[in-house]
Coordinates of C-alpha atoms in Angstrom, one line a residue:
M1 CA 75.5 -31.1 16.9
D2 CA 72.2 -31.1 15.4
Y3 CA 68.6 -29.7 16.5
N4 CA 67.5 -33.3 17.1
A5 CA 70.2 -34.6 18.9
Q6 CA 70.0 -32.0 21.8
L7 CA 66.5 -32.9 22.0
K8 CA 67.2 -36.6 22.6
L9 CA 69.3 -35.0 25.1
Q10 CA 67.2 -33.1 26.9
A11 CA 64.5 -36.3 26.6
L12 CA 67.8 -38.0 28.2
L13 CA 67.5 -36.0 31.0
D14 CA 63.7 -35.4 31.5
G15 CA 63.5 -38.8 31.7
E16 CA 61.2 -39.6 28.2
L17 CA 63.5 -41.7 26.4
P18 CA 62.3 -45.6 26.3
E19 CA 65.1 -47.7 28.0
A20 CA 66.5 -49.1 24.6
E21 CA 66.7 -45.4 23.3
A22 CA 68.1 -44.1 26.7
S23 CA 70.8 -46.8 26.9
E24 CA 71.7 -45.9 22.6
V25 CA 71.9 -42.5 23.8
A26 CA 74.3 -43.3 27.0
K27 CA 76.4 -45.3 24.2
W28 CA 76.7 -42.2 22.2
L29 CA 77.6 -39.7 25.3
A30 CA 80.4 -42.0 25.9
R31 CA 82.3 -41.5 22.8
D32 CA 81.1 -37.2 22.3
R33 CA 82.5 -35.1 24.4
E34 CA 80.3 -32.3 23.1
A35 CA 77.5 -34.0 23.8
A36 CA 78.1 -34.9 27.1
A37 CA 79.3 -31.3 27.8
L38 CA 75.9 -30.4 26.7
L39 CA 74.4 -32.9 29.1
E40 CA 76.2 -31.2 32.1
E41 CA 75.3 -27.6 31.0
L42 CA 71.6 -28.6 31.0
R43 CA 71.6 -30.4 34.0
H44 CA 73.5 -27.3 35.6
T45 CA 70.8 -24.7 33.9
G46 CA 68.2 -27.3 34.8
A47 CA 69.3 -26.8 38.9
A48 CA 69.7 -23.3 38.6
L49 CA 65.9 -22.9 37.1
K50 CA 64.4 -25.2 39.7
G51 CA 66.2 -23.6 42.4
A52 CA 64.8 -19.5 41.7
E53 CA 61.6 -20.8 40.8
M54 CA 58.9 -18.9 43.1
G55 CA 56.6 -21.0 43.9
V56 CA 53.1 -18.9 43.2
R57 CA 50.1 -20.1 44.4
L58 CA 46.6 -19.1 43.2
P59 CA 43.9 -18.3 45.3
E60 CA 41.7 -20.8 43.8
S61 CA 42.1 -24.3 42.2
R62 CA 43.0 -24.6 38.6
E63 CA 39.7 -26.6 38.2
F64 CA 37.6 -23.8 39.3
F65 CA 39.8 -21.4 37.4
W66 CA 39.2 -22.9 34.3
S67 CA 35.6 -23.3 35.1
K68 CA 34.9 -20.0 35.3
V69 CA 37.0 -19.1 32.0
Q70 CA 34.5 -21.5 30.4
R71 CA 31.5 -19.5 32.2
E72 CA 32.5 -16.7 30.6
I73 CA 33.2 -18.3 27.0
Q74 CA 29.7 -19.6 26.9
R75 CA 28.3 -15.8 28.2
W76 CA 29.9 -14.4 25.6
S77 CA 28.6 -16.9 23.1
H78 CA 25.5 -16.9 24.8
R79 CA 25.0 -12.8 24.0
R80 CA 26.3 -13.2 20.4
R81 CA 23.8 -15.6 19.2
S82 CA 20.6 -14.6 21.7
R83 CA 21.5 -10.2 20.1
P84 CA 19.5 -9.6 16.5
H85 CA 22.2 -9.2 13.7
H86 CA 21.0 -5.9 12.5
L87 CA 22.4 -4.2 16.0
T88 CA 25.6 -5.7 15.8
W89 CA 28.1 -3.0 15.2
P90 CA 29.5 -2.7 12.1
S91 CA 25.7 -2.3 10.6
C92 CA 25.4 0.4 13.5
A93 CA 28.4 1.8 12.3
A94 CA 27.5 1.8 8.2
C95 CA 24.3 3.7 9.5
W96 CA 25.2 6.2 11.7
C97 CA 28.8 7.7 10.5
P98 CA 27.3 9.0 7.7
L99 CA 24.3 10.9 10.1
R100 CA 27.3 11.8 12.4
R101 CA 29.3 13.3 9.3
L102 CA 26.3 15.7 8.4
R103 CA 25.1 16.8 11.9
W104 CA 29.1 18.2 12.4
S105 CA 29.2 19.6 8.9

């Protein structure tokens, strides 16, 4: 069975197929034992995974978490824009590395 056929079975299981395509896949499952066995295996795997999920709760809402991430990105991008170009790390390293070698020699 090719990869696209496997994806169709997964889409059927997840309820993502349009009604017409779902009925075509159902007819295909009636004819193909390998496809039917794979669908059954996917059902069992899904059930096992659902039973093993650990409902982790975050101390804050999703929106609040992502707003903090966005604020931090904005803060860092503002710092990069406001810093003078001559004080960036590569230019400082280019200046100080030869001086440090001379001092330690």
